[in-house]
Amino acid sequence: MRRHWRSGEAEPNRRSGARRAPRCRNPPIPAGAYRFVGRQNLLIHYESDPDAIRAALPEPLEPDGNHVIFEWMKMLDSSGFGSYQESGIGMRPAEMARPATTAR
């Protein structure tokens, strides 16, 4: 019978000599399937000054136009985290705007 790799044995199908990262004994985030109940979202899509967006993006990224998204979420009941709120701003860099190419 093959034991699970977390029990201390090597993970199946691993190359010989490969090392696993040590397991965290006290992880900052509880493991498991998370449930988010009663989530509230507010998304605001707006246009901004391209120079202001350029100043906010790290180099060498360039803005793809002048679109910005502000997101606010209120998580009323989330397993393992309790009730919390979060917000953020999203800007699309020009590198992500190019269509993806596939190698053949």
XYZ file of C-alpha atoms in Angstrom:
104
model
C 0.000 0.000 0.000
C 1.397 3.373 -1.009
C 1.179 6.077 1.652
C 0.431 9.680 0.845
C 3.491 11.903 0.321
C 2.493 14.179 3.215
C 2.959 11.290 5.592
C 6.707 11.622 5.222
C 7.400 9.466 2.185
C 8.487 10.864 -1.158
C 5.723 12.033 -3.442
C 4.928 9.447 -6.144
C 6.430 10.111 -9.594
C 9.164 12.399 -8.256
C 12.650 12.279 -9.699
C 15.151 10.587 -7.464
C 17.213 13.064 -5.495
C 14.607 15.839 -5.767
C 13.865 17.545 -2.470
C 10.528 18.711 -1.158
C 10.102 22.086 0.474
C 9.570 21.722 4.228
C 5.957 21.862 5.352
C 4.891 24.890 7.305
C 3.815 23.867 10.789
C 1.842 27.040 11.425
C 0.554 28.349 8.057
C -0.700 31.949 7.939
C -3.851 30.886 6.073
C -5.966 27.895 7.084
C -5.996 25.090 4.519
C -9.163 23.805 3.024
C -12.094 24.567 0.786
C -13.205 28.141 1.369
C -16.829 29.247 1.349
C -17.855 32.847 0.821
C -21.454 33.521 1.835
C -23.220 36.854 1.428
C -20.460 38.506 -0.608
C -21.090 42.079 -1.752
C -19.180 43.578 -4.709
C -18.886 47.072 -6.115
C -17.007 47.502 -9.397
C -16.397 50.938 -10.874
C -14.927 51.117 -14.369
C -13.717 54.585 -15.299
C -11.359 56.453 -17.583
C -8.348 58.266 -16.176
C -5.405 60.334 -17.338
C -2.941 58.015 -19.147
C -0.003 59.857 -17.531
C -1.424 59.153 -14.059
C -1.827 55.472 -14.950
C 1.730 55.368 -16.330
C 3.015 56.808 -13.043
C 1.197 54.090 -11.065
C 2.467 51.151 -13.150
C 5.933 49.746 -12.431
C 8.552 50.105 -15.147
C 8.800 48.868 -17.891
C 4.994 48.452 -18.133
C 3.019 50.915 -20.213
C -0.749 51.508 -19.916
C -3.150 50.080 -22.473
C -5.333 53.146 -22.899
C -6.916 54.989 -20.011
C -9.189 52.399 -18.365
C -9.092 51.744 -14.615
C -11.208 49.415 -12.454
C -11.825 49.987 -8.760
C -13.169 46.982 -6.841
C -14.574 46.849 -3.312
C -15.742 43.590 -1.720
C -17.361 42.870 1.609
C -17.164 39.267 2.722
C -19.838 38.790 5.367
C -19.054 35.161 6.143
C -15.992 33.401 4.810
C -14.794 30.141 6.281
C -11.516 30.512 8.123
C -11.264 34.281 7.699
C -14.402 35.675 9.317
C -15.993 38.880 8.070
C -13.702 41.315 6.235
C -13.559 43.932 3.489
C -11.027 44.489 0.728
C -10.519 46.910 -2.133
C -8.137 47.346 -5.026
C -7.435 49.098 -8.287
C -6.726 47.351 -11.575
C -4.983 48.776 -14.637
C -4.229 46.764 -17.742
C -0.688 47.041 -19.078
C -0.098 47.052 -22.839
C 1.815 43.736 -22.665
C -1.376 41.939 -21.613
C -3.374 43.554 -24.421
C -1.477 41.761 -27.187
C -3.093 38.588 -28.501
C -1.419 35.409 -27.326
C 0.623 33.460 -29.857
C 1.181 29.743 -29.838
C 4.309 27.990 -31.032
C 3.882 25.064 -33.387
